Amino acid sequence: MVHPPPSPAHQWRVPRAVPAAKLAGAIGLAALGLLLADGDPVRLALAVAAAVGLVGWAVRDLLAPVRLAVDAGGITVVRGYAGRRHLPWDAVEAVTVDRRTRFGLTGETLEIDAGETLHLFGRADLGASPTEVVELIRIARP
């Protein structure tokens, strides 16, 4: 009996530059808040709050850098802040790319429809074009 070759496994992760840029932005916001506060605690608090938000966003990228993985068993997606959820292939209804043009720029979003849940990934989540990723997912799907 001849068995078909196992489907290739792939994973996509946040590029290393993304959390670094978020952390640099947080430092810049905090510094800007200190420079422009001019004794106003509200301005300083807003700048610090925005910086803390960016740090939290960057920490998520560091805790769960792999946003999407596929193998013969299905698709694993990031869930919540840093959790994971495995979707077996029979639970995946559709994998598509949504393209929208705004202000002259075209953005792509990878959409994974798993019935009651919809998982969305952009280029910054995947480190690759959603169009390329959807093709590799189609190849990996048995």
mmCIF file with all atom_site columns, C-alpha atoms in Angstrom, residues 39-85:
data_model
loop_
_atom_site.group_PDB
_atom_site.id
_atom_site.type_symbol
_atom_site.label_atom_id
_atom_site.label_alt_id
_atom_site.label_comp_id
_atom_site.label_asym_id
_atom_site.label_entity_id
_atom_site.label_seq_id
_atom_site.pdbx_PDB_ins_code
_atom_site.Cartn_x
_atom_site.Cartn_y
_atom_site.Cartn_z
_atom_site.occupancy
_atom_site.B_iso_or_equiv
_atom_site.pdbx_formal_charge
_atom_site.auth_seq_id
_atom_site.auth_comp_id
_atom_site.auth_asym_id
_atom_site.auth_atom_id
_atom_site.pdbx_PDB_model_num
ATOM 1  C CA . GLY A 1 39 ? 3.825  70.725 33.885 1.00 0.00 ? 39 GLY A CA 1
ATOM 2  C CA . ASP A 1 40 ? 0.455  69.404 32.661 1.00 0.00 ? 40 ASP A CA 1
ATOM 3  C CA . PRO A 1 41 ? -0.160 66.006 34.280 1.00 0.00 ? 41 PRO A CA 1
ATOM 4  C CA . VAL A 1 42 ? -2.933 65.152 31.785 1.00 0.00 ? 42 VAL A CA 1
ATOM 5  C CA . ARG A 1 43 ? -0.597 65.386 28.761 1.00 0.00 ? 43 ARG A CA 1
ATOM 6  C CA . LEU A 1 44 ? 2.006  63.307 30.542 1.00 0.00 ? 44 LEU A CA 1
ATOM 7  C CA . ALA A 1 45 ? -0.573 60.711 31.612 1.00 0.00 ? 45 ALA A CA 1
ATOM 8  C CA . LEU A 1 46 ? -1.914 60.402 28.051 1.00 0.00 ? 46 LEU A CA 1
ATOM 9  C CA . ALA A 1 47 ? 1.578  59.945 26.609 1.00 0.00 ? 47 ALA A CA 1
ATOM 10 C CA . VAL A 1 48 ? 2.467  57.346 29.242 1.00 0.00 ? 48 VAL A CA 1
ATOM 11 C CA . ALA A 1 49 ? -0.843 55.516 28.724 1.00 0.00 ? 49 ALA A CA 1
ATOM 12 C CA . ALA A 1 50 ? -0.205 55.332 24.967 1.00 0.00 ? 50 ALA A CA 1
ATOM 13 C CA . ALA A 1 51 ? 3.364  54.143 25.612 1.00 0.00 ? 51 ALA A CA 1
ATOM 14 C CA . VAL A 1 52 ? 2.138  51.433 27.993 1.00 0.00 ? 52 VAL A CA 1
ATOM 15 C CA . GLY A 1 53 ? -0.349 50.299 25.341 1.00 0.00 ? 53 GLY A CA 1
ATOM 16 C CA . LEU A 1 54 ? 2.428  49.992 22.766 1.00 0.00 ? 54 LEU A CA 1
ATOM 17 C CA . VAL A 1 55 ? 4.588  48.053 25.223 1.00 0.00 ? 55 VAL A CA 1
ATOM 18 C CA . GLY A 1 56 ? 1.696  45.652 25.872 1.00 0.00 ? 56 GLY A CA 1
ATOM 19 C CA . TRP A 1 57 ? 1.224  45.187 22.143 1.00 0.00 ? 57 TRP A CA 1
ATOM 20 C CA . ALA A 1 58 ? 4.956  44.525 21.697 1.00 0.00 ? 58 ALA A CA 1
ATOM 21 C CA . VAL A 1 59 ? 4.990  42.023 24.591 1.00 0.00 ? 59 VAL A CA 1
ATOM 22 C CA . ARG A 1 60 ? 2.230  40.064 22.837 1.00 0.00 ? 60 ARG A CA 1
ATOM 23 C CA . ASP A 1 61 ? 4.450  39.884 19.742 1.00 0.00 ? 61 ASP A CA 1
ATOM 24 C CA . LEU A 1 62 ? 7.293  38.566 21.898 1.00 0.00 ? 62 LEU A CA 1
ATOM 25 C CA . LEU A 1 63 ? 5.179  36.039 23.856 1.00 0.00 ? 63 LEU A CA 1
ATOM 26 C CA . ALA A 1 64 ? 3.342  34.646 20.826 1.00 0.00 ? 64 ALA A CA 1
ATOM 27 C CA . PRO A 1 65 ? 5.458  35.392 17.759 1.00 0.00 ? 65 PRO A CA 1
ATOM 28 C CA . VAL A 1 66 ? 4.035  32.481 15.742 1.00 0.00 ? 66 VAL A CA 1
ATOM 29 C CA . ARG A 1 67 ? 0.603  33.661 14.644 1.00 0.00 ? 67 ARG A CA 1
ATOM 30 C CA . LEU A 1 68 ? -0.288 30.853 12.275 1.00 0.00 ? 68 LEU A CA 1
ATOM 31 C CA . ALA A 1 69 ? 0.910  27.289 11.694 1.00 0.00 ? 69 ALA A CA 1
ATOM 32 C CA . VAL A 1 70 ? -0.341 24.566 9.374  1.00 0.00 ? 70 VAL A CA 1
ATOM 33 C CA . ASP A 1 71 ? 0.394  20.869 9.228  1.00 0.00 ? 71 ASP A CA 1
ATOM 34 C CA . ALA A 1 72 ? -1.326 17.667 8.180  1.00 0.00 ? 72 ALA A CA 1
ATOM 35 C CA . GLY A 1 73 ? -3.640 17.858 11.211 1.00 0.00 ? 73 GLY A CA 1
ATOM 36 C CA . GLY A 1 74 ? -4.971 21.360 10.645 1.00 0.00 ? 74 GLY A CA 1
ATOM 37 C CA . ILE A 1 75 ? -4.301 24.986 11.405 1.00 0.00 ? 75 ILE A CA 1
ATOM 38 C CA . THR A 1 76 ? -3.083 26.459 14.699 1.00 0.00 ? 76 THR A CA 1
ATOM 39 C CA . VAL A 1 77 ? -3.959 30.113 15.262 1.00 0.00 ? 77 VAL A CA 1
ATOM 40 C CA . VAL A 1 78 ? -3.135 32.565 18.008 1.00 0.00 ? 78 VAL A CA 1
ATOM 41 C CA . ARG A 1 79 ? -6.099 33.087 20.350 1.00 0.00 ? 79 ARG A CA 1
ATOM 42 C CA . GLY A 1 80 ? -6.553 35.920 22.795 1.00 0.00 ? 80 GLY A CA 1
ATOM 43 C CA . TYR A 1 81 ? -3.455 37.652 24.049 1.00 0.00 ? 81 TYR A CA 1
ATOM 44 C CA . ALA A 1 82 ? -0.985 34.791 23.645 1.00 0.00 ? 82 ALA A CA 1
ATOM 45 C CA . GLY A 1 83 ? -2.982 31.550 23.597 1.00 0.00 ? 83 GLY A CA 1
ATOM 46 C CA . ARG A 1 84 ? -3.287 29.042 20.781 1.00 0.00 ? 84 ARG A CA 1
ATOM 47 C CA . ARG A 1 85 ? -6.178 27.202 19.188 1.00 0.00 ? 85 ARG A CA 1
#
